[in-house]
Amino acid sequence: MINDPRLIELPKVLDQRGNLSFLQEGHQIPFEIERVYWIYDVPGGEVRGGHSYHTNLEIIIALSGSFDVVLDNGLKKETYSLNRSYYGLYVPSGTWRHMENFSTNSLGFIVASTKYNENDYERDYELFLKSKING
Ligand code: TYD
């Protein structure tokens, strides 16, 4: 597992008929894929996320349009503006994250390392910070 967030540039197959990008388990991304989900029809000004995961790892891609992903490791916050379908943002577990500034008709596509499990969520920011202090 990689502990730091990072932007991963995905392959681009440029073609006059239209471009193509892809990701494959074990190649472009550092985990096995268990789930994908997507976020769409986000009304202007809305915020998604606002939690961390205990174990789940993710790659977040702005397949269409743009939005910002704000990552917080308990010490510092960093904002990643996603607006290209060939960049994936790797988000390690134990990272508080939310998404904001969704453009009209944007489409967020998320590739995850675990199946959906509510018990894997930390939704309380104070508890998140405490877990960072206590290790
Ligand atoms: P959640 O991850 O809490 O979204 P956000 O953090 O943006 O508010 O997901 C919202 C709800 O959607 C959650 O309560 C349950 C459901 N859900 C699933 O059933 N499966 C999934 O893979 C995800 C991501 C969410």
Short mmCIF file of N, CA, C and O and ligand atoms in Angstrom, two decimals:
data_model
loop_
_atom_site.label_atom_id
_atom_site.label_comp_id
_atom_site.label_asym_id
_atom_site.label_seq_id
_atom_site.Cartn_x
_atom_site.Cartn_y
_atom_site.Cartn_z
N MET A 1 0.84 -1.20 0.00
CA MET A 1 0.00 0.00 0.00
C MET A 1 0.88 1.25 0.00
O MET A 1 1.88 1.30 0.68
N ILE A 2 0.48 2.22 -0.78
CA ILE A 2 1.21 3.49 -0.82
C ILE A 2 0.52 4.44 0.14
O ILE A 2 -0.71 4.54 0.17
N ASN A 3 1.30 5.13 0.96
CA ASN A 3 0.69 5.93 2.02
C ASN A 3 0.37 7.36 1.64
O ASN A 3 -0.34 8.04 2.36
N ASP A 4 0.92 7.83 0.53
CA ASP A 4 0.70 9.23 0.17
C ASP A 4 -0.27 9.35 -1.00
O ASP A 4 -0.21 8.56 -1.94
N PRO A 5 -1.11 10.38 -0.96
CA PRO A 5 -1.97 10.63 -2.12
C PRO A 5 -1.09 10.98 -3.32
O PRO A 5 -0.01 11.53 -3.15
N ARG A 6 -1.54 10.66 -4.47
CA ARG A 6 -0.80 11.05 -5.67
C ARG A 6 -1.71 11.05 -6.89
O ARG A 6 -2.67 10.27 -6.95
N LEU A 7 -1.35 11.91 -7.83
CA LEU A 7 -2.07 11.91 -9.10
C LEU A 7 -1.40 10.90 -10.01
O LEU A 7 -0.17 10.92 -10.18
N ILE A 8 -2.17 10.02 -10.58
CA ILE A 8 -1.65 9.00 -11.48
C ILE A 8 -2.09 9.35 -12.90
O ILE A 8 -3.30 9.48 -13.16
N GLU A 9 -1.11 9.53 -13.77
CA GLU A 9 -1.46 9.79 -15.17
C GLU A 9 -1.76 8.46 -15.85
O GLU A 9 -0.92 7.55 -15.86
N LEU A 10 -2.94 8.36 -16.40
CA LEU A 10 -3.37 7.11 -17.03
C LEU A 10 -2.96 7.11 -18.50
O LEU A 10 -2.75 8.17 -19.10
N PRO A 11 -2.86 5.93 -19.08
CA PRO A 11 -2.50 5.87 -20.50
C PRO A 11 -3.53 6.60 -21.36
O PRO A 11 -4.73 6.61 -21.03
N LYS A 12 -3.04 7.20 -22.42
CA LYS A 12 -3.91 7.89 -23.39
C LYS A 12 -3.61 7.31 -24.75
O LYS A 12 -2.46 7.34 -25.19
N VAL A 13 -4.61 6.80 -25.39
CA VAL A 13 -4.45 6.33 -26.76
C VAL A 13 -5.12 7.37 -27.65
O VAL A 13 -6.35 7.40 -27.78
N LEU A 14 -4.28 8.26 -28.19
CA LEU A 14 -4.83 9.36 -28.99
C LEU A 14 -5.25 8.83 -30.36
O LEU A 14 -4.55 8.02 -30.97
N ASP A 15 -6.39 9.28 -30.79
CA ASP A 15 -6.94 8.74 -32.03
C ASP A 15 -7.84 9.81 -32.64
O ASP A 15 -8.61 10.46 -31.92
N GLN A 16 -7.74 10.00 -33.94
CA GLN A 16 -8.59 11.00 -34.58
C GLN A 16 -10.07 10.68 -34.42
O GLN A 16 -10.93 11.54 -34.52
N ARG A 17 -10.37 9.41 -34.15
CA ARG A 17 -11.76 9.01 -33.97
C ARG A 17 -12.26 9.31 -32.57
O ARG A 17 -13.42 9.08 -32.24
N GLY A 18 -11.32 9.79 -31.72
CA GLY A 18 -11.65 9.99 -30.31
C GLY A 18 -10.64 9.25 -29.45
O GLY A 18 -10.18 8.17 -29.83
N ASN A 19 -10.31 9.83 -28.30
CA ASN A 19 -9.24 9.26 -27.47
C ASN A 19 -9.77 8.19 -26.54
O ASN A 19 -10.97 8.12 -26.26
N LEU A 20 -8.84 7.40 -26.02
CA LEU A 20 -9.21 6.29 -25.14
C LEU A 20 -8.21 6.22 -24.00
O LEU A 20 -7.00 6.34 -24.22
N SER A 21 -8.71 6.05 -22.80
CA SER A 21 -7.83 5.83 -21.64
C SER A 21 -8.32 4.62 -20.89
O SER A 21 -9.48 4.21 -21.04
N PHE A 22 -7.46 4.07 -20.06
CA PHE A 22 -7.85 2.86 -19.32
C PHE A 22 -7.03 2.74 -18.05
O PHE A 22 -6.01 3.41 -17.88
N LEU A 23 -7.49 1.87 -17.18
CA LEU A 23 -6.64 1.47 -16.06
C LEU A 23 -6.84 -0.01 -15.84
O LEU A 23 -7.91 -0.56 -16.09
N GLN A 24 -5.78 -0.65 -15.40
CA GLN A 24 -5.80 -2.09 -15.18
C GLN A 24 -5.23 -2.39 -13.81
O GLN A 24 -4.23 -1.80 -13.42
N GLU A 25 -5.89 -3.32 -13.14
CA GLU A 25 -5.43 -3.79 -11.86
C GLU A 25 -3.96 -4.22 -11.96
O GLU A 25 -3.60 -4.91 -12.91
N GLY A 26 -3.18 -3.80 -11.00
CA GLY A 26 -1.78 -4.25 -10.97
C GLY A 26 -0.87 -3.49 -11.91
O GLY A 26 0.33 -3.71 -11.90
N HIS A 27 -1.42 -2.60 -12.72
CA HIS A 27 -0.57 -1.83 -13.62
C HIS A 27 -0.64 -0.35 -13.22
O HIS A 27 0.26 0.16 -12.57
N GLN A 28 -1.74 0.30 -13.58
CA GLN A 28 -1.81 1.73 -13.31
C GLN A 28 -2.20 2.03 -11.86
O GLN A 28 -2.02 3.15 -11.40
N ILE A 29 -2.78 1.06 -11.16
CA ILE A 29 -3.24 1.38 -9.81
C ILE A 29 -2.73 0.35 -8.81
O ILE A 29 -2.56 -0.82 -9.14
N PRO A 30 -2.44 0.81 -7.59
CA PRO A 30 -1.72 -0.01 -6.62
C PRO A 30 -2.60 -0.89 -5.74
O PRO A 30 -2.25 -1.15 -4.60
N PHE A 31 -3.76 -1.34 -6.24
CA PHE A 31 -4.57 -2.26 -5.44
C PHE A 31 -5.49 -3.06 -6.36
O PHE A 31 -5.65 -2.73 -7.54
N GLU A 32 -6.08 -4.11 -5.79
CA GLU A 32 -7.04 -4.90 -6.54
C GLU A 32 -8.41 -4.23 -6.47
O GLU A 32 -8.82 -3.76 -5.42
N ILE A 33 -9.10 -4.22 -7.59
CA ILE A 33 -10.37 -3.51 -7.68
C ILE A 33 -11.51 -4.42 -7.19
O ILE A 33 -11.69 -5.53 -7.68
N GLU A 34 -12.26 -3.91 -6.20
CA GLU A 34 -13.43 -4.66 -5.70
C GLU A 34 -14.74 -3.99 -6.09
O GLU A 34 -15.78 -4.60 -6.08
N ARG A 35 -14.65 -2.70 -6.41
CA ARG A 35 -15.90 -1.94 -6.58
C ARG A 35 -15.62 -0.68 -7.37
O ARG A 35 -14.51 -0.13 -7.29
N VAL A 36 -16.60 -0.26 -8.14
CA VAL A 36 -16.55 1.08 -8.71
C VAL A 36 -17.89 1.75 -8.43
O VAL A 36 -18.91 1.08 -8.29
N TYR A 37 -17.87 3.05 -8.26
CA TYR A 37 -19.12 3.80 -8.15
C TYR A 37 -18.91 5.17 -8.76
O TYR A 37 -17.76 5.55 -9.06
N TRP A 38 -19.99 5.89 -8.99
CA TRP A 38 -19.84 7.18 -9.63
C TRP A 38 -20.82 8.18 -9.03
O TRP A 38 -21.86 7.82 -8.49
N ILE A 39 -20.44 9.43 -9.13
CA ILE A 39 -21.19 10.54 -8.55
C ILE A 39 -21.56 11.49 -9.68
O ILE A 39 -20.68 11.90 -10.46
N TYR A 40 -22.82 11.82 -9.78
CA TYR A 40 -23.30 12.58 -10.93
C TYR A 40 -24.53 13.39 -10.52
O TYR A 40 -25.05 13.20 -9.40
N ASP A 41 -24.97 14.28 -11.38
CA ASP A 41 -26.15 15.12 -11.11
C ASP A 41 -25.98 15.87 -9.79
O ASP A 41 -26.93 15.99 -9.00
N VAL A 42 -24.77 16.35 -9.52
CA VAL A 42 -24.53 17.06 -8.26
C VAL A 42 -25.01 18.51 -8.44
O VAL A 42 -24.53 19.21 -9.32
N PRO A 43 -25.96 18.95 -7.63
CA PRO A 43 -26.43 20.33 -7.75
C PRO A 43 -25.31 21.32 -7.42
O PRO A 43 -24.43 21.00 -6.61
N GLY A 44 -25.34 22.48 -8.04
CA GLY A 44 -24.32 23.49 -7.81
C GLY A 44 -24.14 23.77 -6.32
O GLY A 44 -25.11 23.87 -5.58
N GLY A 45 -22.90 23.85 -5.89
CA GLY A 45 -22.60 24.21 -4.51
C GLY A 45 -22.61 23.04 -3.54
O GLY A 45 -22.25 23.20 -2.36
N GLU A 46 -23.01 21.85 -4.00
CA GLU A 46 -23.08 20.70 -3.08
C GLU A 46 -21.69 20.11 -2.82
O GLU A 46 -20.77 20.25 -3.62
N VAL A 47 -21.59 19.43 -1.69
CA VAL A 47 -20.34 18.79 -1.27
C VAL A 47 -20.61 17.31 -1.06
O VAL A 47 -21.62 16.96 -0.44
N ARG A 48 -19.76 16.46 -1.60
CA ARG A 48 -19.89 15.02 -1.36
C ARG A 48 -18.70 14.56 -0.54
O ARG A 48 -17.65 15.20 -0.54
N GLY A 49 -18.84 13.41 0.06
CA GLY A 49 -17.76 12.88 0.88
C GLY A 49 -17.85 13.45 2.28
O GLY A 49 -18.95 13.57 2.83
N GLY A 50 -16.71 13.81 2.84
CA GLY A 50 -16.71 14.28 4.21
C GLY A 50 -16.59 13.10 5.16
O GLY A 50 -17.41 12.89 6.05
N HIS A 51 -15.57 12.28 4.93
CA HIS A 51 -15.31 11.11 5.76
C HIS A 51 -13.94 10.56 5.39
O HIS A 51 -13.32 11.00 4.42
N SER A 52 -13.49 9.58 6.17
CA SER A 52 -12.31 8.81 5.77
C SER A 52 -12.68 7.33 5.83
O SER A 52 -13.76 6.98 6.32
N TYR A 53 -11.81 6.50 5.31
CA TYR A 53 -12.01 5.05 5.40
C TYR A 53 -10.90 4.46 6.27
O TYR A 53 -9.76 4.92 6.21
N HIS A 54 -11.24 3.42 7.00
CA HIS A 54 -10.22 2.73 7.79
C HIS A 54 -9.31 1.92 6.88
O HIS A 54 -8.09 1.90 7.08
N THR A 55 -9.88 1.24 5.90
CA THR A 55 -9.04 0.38 5.04
C THR A 55 -9.19 0.64 3.54
O THR A 55 -8.27 0.33 2.79
N ASN A 56 -10.32 1.16 3.11
CA ASN A 56 -10.57 1.28 1.67
C ASN A 56 -9.60 2.26 1.00
O ASN A 56 -9.33 3.35 1.52
N LEU A 57 -9.10 1.86 -0.16
CA LEU A 57 -8.25 2.72 -0.98
C LEU A 57 -9.05 3.11 -2.20
O LEU A 57 -9.87 2.32 -2.69
N GLU A 58 -8.79 4.29 -2.74
CA GLU A 58 -9.58 4.74 -3.89
C GLU A 58 -8.73 5.45 -4.92
O GLU A 58 -7.70 6.04 -4.61
N ILE A 59 -9.24 5.40 -6.15
CA ILE A 59 -8.77 6.26 -7.23
C ILE A 59 -9.98 7.08 -7.66
O ILE A 59 -11.03 6.50 -7.99
N ILE A 60 -9.86 8.39 -7.66
CA ILE A 60 -10.96 9.26 -8.06
C ILE A 60 -10.62 9.89 -9.41
O ILE A 60 -9.54 10.47 -9.57
N ILE A 61 -11.54 9.76 -10.34
CA ILE A 61 -11.32 10.29 -11.70
C ILE A 61 -12.49 11.21 -12.06
O ILE A 61 -13.66 10.85 -11.84
N ALA A 62 -12.16 12.39 -12.59
CA ALA A 62 -13.21 13.25 -13.16
C ALA A 62 -13.39 12.81 -14.61
O ALA A 62 -12.70 13.28 -15.50
N LEU A 63 -14.31 11.88 -14.81
CA LEU A 63 -14.50 11.36 -16.17
C LEU A 63 -15.05 12.44 -17.09
O LEU A 63 -14.78 12.45 -18.29
N SER A 64 -15.81 13.34 -16.51
CA SER A 64 -16.37 14.43 -17.30
C SER A 64 -16.46 15.66 -16.40
O SER A 64 -16.66 15.52 -15.18
N GLY A 65 -16.25 16.84 -16.96
CA GLY A 65 -16.34 18.06 -16.17
C GLY A 65 -15.21 18.17 -15.18
O GLY A 65 -14.12 17.61 -15.37
N SER A 66 -15.47 18.85 -14.08
CA SER A 66 -14.41 19.10 -13.10
C SER A 66 -14.98 19.18 -11.70
O SER A 66 -16.17 19.48 -11.50
N PHE A 67 -14.13 18.90 -10.72
CA PHE A 67 -14.45 19.12 -9.30
C PHE A 67 -13.14 19.09 -8.53
O PHE A 67 -12.09 18.68 -9.06
N ASP A 68 -13.22 19.56 -7.30
CA ASP A 68 -12.04 19.58 -6.44
C ASP A 68 -12.17 18.48 -5.39
O ASP A 68 -13.25 18.26 -4.83
N VAL A 69 -11.06 17.82 -5.11
CA VAL A 69 -11.01 16.85 -4.02
C VAL A 69 -10.08 17.42 -2.96
O VAL A 69 -8.92 17.73 -3.25
N VAL A 70 -10.60 17.60 -1.76
CA VAL A 70 -9.80 18.14 -0.67
C VAL A 70 -9.42 16.98 0.24
O VAL A 70 -10.28 16.28 0.77
N LEU A 71 -8.11 16.76 0.37
CA LEU A 71 -7.59 15.66 1.19
C LEU A 71 -6.95 16.23 2.44
O LEU A 71 -6.26 17.25 2.39
N ASP A 72 -7.17 15.54 3.54
CA ASP A 72 -6.69 16.01 4.84
C ASP A 72 -6.14 14.79 5.57
O ASP A 72 -6.86 13.82 5.80
N ASN A 73 -4.84 14.83 5.90
CA ASN A 73 -4.26 13.68 6.60
C ASN A 73 -4.16 13.93 8.11
O ASN A 73 -3.47 13.20 8.83
N GLY A 74 -4.85 14.97 8.57
CA GLY A 74 -4.83 15.29 9.99
C GLY A 74 -3.80 16.36 10.32
O GLY A 74 -3.90 17.03 11.34
N LEU A 75 -2.84 16.52 9.43
CA LEU A 75 -1.79 17.54 9.62
C LEU A 75 -1.94 18.66 8.61
O LEU A 75 -1.77 19.83 8.92
N LYS A 76 -2.22 18.25 7.36
CA LYS A 76 -2.36 19.29 6.33
C LYS A 76 -3.46 18.90 5.34
O LYS A 76 -3.78 17.72 5.17
N LYS A 77 -3.99 19.97 4.71
CA LYS A 77 -5.03 19.77 3.70
C LYS A 77 -4.46 20.13 2.34
O LYS A 77 -3.72 21.12 2.23
N GLU A 78 -4.82 19.35 1.35
CA GLU A 78 -4.40 19.65 -0.01
C GLU A 78 -5.59 19.52 -0.94
O GLU A 78 -6.39 18.58 -0.82
N THR A 79 -5.70 20.46 -1.88
CA THR A 79 -6.81 20.43 -2.83
C THR A 79 -6.29 20.00 -4.19
O THR A 79 -5.32 20.57 -4.70
N TYR A 80 -6.94 19.01 -4.75
CA TYR A 80 -6.60 18.53 -6.10
C TYR A 80 -7.78 18.87 -7.00
O TYR A 80 -8.90 18.43 -6.76
N SER A 81 -7.51 19.68 -8.03
CA SER A 81 -8.55 20.03 -8.99
C SER A 81 -8.50 19.02 -10.13
O SER A 81 -7.50 18.96 -10.85
N LEU A 82 -9.54 18.24 -10.24
CA LEU A 82 -9.58 17.21 -11.29
C LEU A 82 -10.43 17.71 -12.45
O LEU A 82 -11.57 18.13 -12.25
N ASN A 83 -9.86 17.68 -13.63
CA ASN A 83 -10.62 18.14 -14.81
C ASN A 83 -10.20 17.43 -16.09
O ASN A 83 -10.50 17.88 -17.18
N ARG A 84 -9.50 16.31 -15.94
CA ARG A 84 -9.09 15.53 -17.11
C ARG A 84 -9.42 14.07 -16.84
O ARG A 84 -9.14 13.56 -15.75
N SER A 85 -9.94 13.39 -17.85
CA SER A 85 -10.37 12.00 -17.64
C SER A 85 -9.21 11.03 -17.61
O SER A 85 -9.40 9.84 -17.33
N TYR A 86 -8.00 11.51 -17.87
CA TYR A 86 -6.84 10.61 -17.88
C TYR A 86 -5.93 10.83 -16.66
O TYR A 86 -4.76 10.48 -16.69
N TYR A 87 -6.49 11.43 -15.60
CA TYR A 87 -5.77 11.50 -14.33
C TYR A 87 -6.61 10.87 -13.25
O TYR A 87 -7.81 11.14 -13.15
N GLY A 88 -6.01 10.02 -12.44
CA GLY A 88 -6.69 9.44 -11.30
C GLY A 88 -5.99 9.90 -10.03
O GLY A 88 -4.76 9.90 -9.97
N LEU A 89 -6.78 10.30 -9.05
CA LEU A 89 -6.19 10.69 -7.76
C LEU A 89 -6.25 9.50 -6.82
O LEU A 89 -7.33 9.02 -6.48
N TYR A 90 -5.08 9.02 -6.41
CA TYR A 90 -5.00 7.92 -5.45
C TYR A 90 -5.19 8.48 -4.05
O TYR A 90 -4.48 9.41 -3.64
N VAL A 91 -6.16 7.92 -3.33
CA VAL A 91 -6.44 8.37 -1.96
C VAL A 91 -6.22 7.20 -1.01
O VAL A 91 -6.97 6.22 -1.03
N PRO A 92 -5.18 7.25 -0.19
CA PRO A 92 -4.94 6.17 0.75
C PRO A 92 -5.99 6.14 1.86
O PRO A 92 -6.66 7.16 2.10
N SER A 93 -6.10 5.01 2.54
CA SER A 93 -7.00 4.94 3.69
C SER A 93 -6.48 5.92 4.76
O SER A 93 -5.32 6.36 4.72
N GLY A 94 -7.35 6.26 5.69
CA GLY A 94 -6.93 7.18 6.75
C GLY A 94 -6.78 8.61 6.28
O GLY A 94 -6.05 9.38 6.90
N THR A 95 -7.45 8.94 5.18
CA THR A 95 -7.41 10.30 4.66
C THR A 95 -8.82 10.88 4.68
O THR A 95 -9.74 10.29 4.10
N TRP A 96 -8.99 11.98 5.38
CA TRP A 96 -10.29 12.65 5.35
C TRP A 96 -10.44 13.32 4.00
O TRP A 96 -9.54 13.99 3.53
N ARG A 97 -11.57 13.11 3.36
CA ARG A 97 -11.71 13.71 2.02
C ARG A 97 -13.13 14.16 1.74
O ARG A 97 -14.11 13.57 2.19
N HIS A 98 -13.20 15.27 1.03
CA HIS A 98 -14.50 15.67 0.49
C HIS A 98 -14.30 16.22 -0.91
O HIS A 98 -13.18 16.55 -1.32
N MET A 99 -15.40 16.27 -1.65
CA MET A 99 -15.37 16.76 -3.04
C MET A 99 -16.32 17.95 -3.15
O MET A 99 -17.42 17.92 -2.59
N GLU A 100 -15.88 18.98 -3.86
CA GLU A 100 -16.67 20.21 -3.96
C GLU A 100 -16.43 20.86 -5.32
O GLU A 100 -15.61 20.38 -6.12
N ASN A 101 -17.13 21.96 -5.55
CA ASN A 101 -16.98 22.73 -6.81
C ASN A 101 -17.25 21.88 -8.05
O ASN A 101 -16.53 21.98 -9.05
N PHE A 102 -18.27 21.06 -7.97
CA PHE A 102 -18.63 20.24 -9.13
C PHE A 102 -19.15 21.13 -10.26
O PHE A 102 -20.03 21.97 -10.04
N SER A 103 -18.62 20.94 -11.45
CA SER A 103 -19.15 21.68 -12.59
C SER A 103 -20.45 21.00 -13.04
O SER A 103 -20.72 19.84 -12.71
N THR A 104 -21.22 21.75 -13.81
CA THR A 104 -22.49 21.20 -14.33
C THR A 104 -22.20 19.95 -15.15
O THR A 104 -21.27 19.93 -15.94
N ASN A 105 -22.97 18.92 -14.93
CA ASN A 105 -22.83 17.65 -15.67
C ASN A 105 -21.52 16.93 -15.43
O ASN A 105 -21.11 16.10 -16.23
N SER A 106 -20.83 17.25 -14.32
CA SER A 106 -19.59 16.52 -14.05
C SER A 106 -19.91 15.09 -13.62
O SER A 106 -20.99 14.79 -13.10
N LEU A 107 -18.93 14.25 -13.83
CA LEU A 107 -19.09 12.83 -13.51
C LEU A 107 -17.83 12.36 -12.79
O LEU A 107 -16.74 12.35 -13.37
N GLY A 108 -18.00 12.03 -11.52
CA GLY A 108 -16.88 11.51 -10.73
C GLY A 108 -16.96 9.99 -10.70
O GLY A 108 -17.99 9.42 -10.35
N PHE A 109 -15.86 9.36 -11.08
CA PHE A 109 -15.81 7.89 -11.16
C PHE A 109 -14.77 7.43 -10.14
O PHE A 109 -13.64 7.93 -10.15
N ILE A 110 -15.18 6.50 -9.28
CA ILE A 110 -14.29 6.09 -8.19
C ILE A 110 -14.07 4.59 -8.23
O ILE A 110 -15.02 3.80 -8.28
N VAL A 111 -12.81 4.21 -8.22
CA VAL A 111 -12.41 2.81 -8.22
C VAL A 111 -11.93 2.51 -6.80
O VAL A 111 -11.08 3.23 -6.27
N ALA A 112 -12.49 1.46 -6.20
CA ALA A 112 -12.24 1.22 -4.78
C ALA A 112 -11.69 -0.18 -4.54
O ALA A 112 -11.94 -1.11 -5.32
N SER A 113 -10.96 -0.32 -3.45
CA SER A 113 -10.28 -1.59 -3.15
C SER A 113 -11.12 -2.53 -2.31
O SER A 113 -10.73 -3.68 -2.11
N THR A 114 -12.24 -2.05 -1.77
CA THR A 114 -13.10 -2.92 -0.94
C THR A 114 -14.55 -2.75 -1.35
O THR A 114 -14.93 -1.73 -1.93
N LYS A 115 -15.35 -3.75 -0.98
CA LYS A 115 -16.79 -3.63 -1.17
C LYS A 115 -17.34 -2.60 -0.20
O LYS A 115 -16.70 -2.28 0.80
N TYR A 116 -18.52 -2.08 -0.50
CA TYR A 116 -19.13 -1.09 0.39
C TYR A 116 -19.34 -1.68 1.77
O TYR A 116 -19.90 -2.77 1.91
N ASN A 117 -18.87 -0.96 2.77
CA ASN A 117 -19.02 -1.41 4.15
C ASN A 117 -19.08 -0.18 5.05
O ASN A 117 -18.07 0.50 5.23
N GLU A 118 -20.26 0.08 5.59
CA GLU A 118 -20.42 1.31 6.40
C GLU A 118 -19.46 1.31 7.59
O GLU A 118 -19.03 2.38 8.04
N ASN A 119 -19.11 0.12 8.08
CA ASN A 119 -18.19 0.06 9.24
C ASN A 119 -16.78 0.53 8.90
O ASN A 119 -15.98 0.78 9.81
N ASP A 120 -16.49 0.62 7.61
CA ASP A 120 -15.15 1.08 7.22
C ASP A 120 -15.06 2.61 7.19
O ASP A 120 -13.99 3.17 7.01
N TYR A 121 -16.22 3.28 7.39
CA TYR A 121 -16.23 4.74 7.33
C TYR A 121 -15.89 5.34 8.69
O TYR A 121 -16.34 4.85 9.73
N GLU A 122 -15.15 6.41 8.68
CA GLU A 122 -15.09 7.32 9.84
C GLU A 122 -15.76 8.61 9.39
O GLU A 122 -15.27 9.29 8.50
N ARG A 123 -16.90 8.92 9.99
CA ARG A 123 -17.65 10.10 9.58
C ARG A 123 -17.57 11.23 10.60
O ARG A 123 -18.17 12.28 10.41
N ASP A 124 -16.86 10.98 11.69
CA ASP A 124 -16.73 11.98 12.75
C ASP A 124 -15.32 12.58 12.68
O ASP A 124 -14.33 11.89 12.95
N TYR A 125 -15.25 13.85 12.31
CA TYR A 125 -13.94 14.47 12.09
C TYR A 125 -13.10 14.50 13.37
O TYR A 125 -11.89 14.31 13.33
N GLU A 126 -13.75 14.72 14.51
CA GLU A 126 -12.99 14.74 15.77
C GLU A 126 -12.39 13.38 16.06
O GLU A 126 -11.23 13.28 16.48
N LEU A 127 -13.15 12.31 15.80
CA LEU A 127 -12.61 10.96 16.02
C LEU A 127 -11.49 10.68 15.03
O LEU A 127 -10.50 10.02 15.37
N PHE A 128 -11.65 11.18 13.80
CA PHE A 128 -10.59 11.02 12.79
C PHE A 128 -9.30 11.65 13.31
O PHE A 128 -8.23 11.02 13.28
N LEU A 129 -9.41 12.89 13.81
CA LEU A 129 -8.20 13.57 14.31
C LEU A 129 -7.61 12.82 15.49
O LEU A 129 -6.38 12.66 15.59
N LYS A 130 -8.48 12.33 16.38
CA LYS A 130 -7.98 11.58 17.55
C LYS A 130 -7.22 10.34 17.11
O LYS A 130 -6.20 9.98 17.67
N SER A 131 -7.76 9.66 16.06
CA SER A 131 -7.11 8.43 15.60
C SER A 131 -5.72 8.75 15.04
O SER A 131 -4.81 7.92 15.11
N LYS A 132 -5.56 9.93 14.51
CA LYS A 132 -4.25 10.33 13.98
C LYS A 132 -3.27 10.56 15.12
O LYS A 132 -2.11 10.17 15.04
N ILE A 133 -3.77 11.19 16.18
CA ILE A 133 -2.89 11.50 17.32
C ILE A 133 -2.50 10.20 18.03
O ILE A 133 -1.35 9.98 18.40
N ASN A 134 -3.50 9.30 18.18
CA ASN A 134 -3.24 8.06 18.92
C ASN A 134 -2.60 6.98 18.04
O ASN A 134 -2.31 5.90 18.53
N GLY A 135 -2.45 7.29 16.74
CA GLY A 135 -1.87 6.30 15.83
C GLY A 135 -2.87 5.23 15.56
O GLY A 135 -2.57 4.09 15.30
P1 TYD B 1 -21.33 7.94 0.87
O1 TYD B 1 -20.07 7.21 0.59
O2 TYD B 1 -21.65 8.23 2.31
O3 TYD B 1 -21.35 9.27 0.01
P2 TYD B 1 -20.93 10.71 0.47
O4 TYD B 1 -19.77 10.52 1.37
O5 TYD B 1 -20.59 11.44 -0.77
O6 TYD B 1 -22.11 11.29 1.16
O7 TYD B 1 -22.53 7.14 0.22
C1 TYD B 1 -23.86 7.62 0.31
C2 TYD B 1 -24.76 6.43 0.49
O8 TYD B 1 -24.71 5.62 -0.70
C3 TYD B 1 -24.33 5.53 1.63
O9 TYD B 1 -25.00 5.85 2.80
C4 TYD B 1 -24.68 4.15 1.13
C5 TYD B 1 -24.69 4.25 -0.35
N1 TYD B 1 -23.52 3.59 -1.00
C6 TYD B 1 -23.61 2.26 -1.34
O10 TYD B 1 -24.63 1.59 -1.09
N2 TYD B 1 -22.56 1.67 -1.98
C7 TYD B 1 -21.44 2.35 -2.28
O11 TYD B 1 -20.48 1.78 -2.88
C8 TYD B 1 -21.33 3.73 -1.89
C9 TYD B 1 -20.09 4.52 -2.18
C10 TYD B 1 -22.40 4.30 -1.26
#
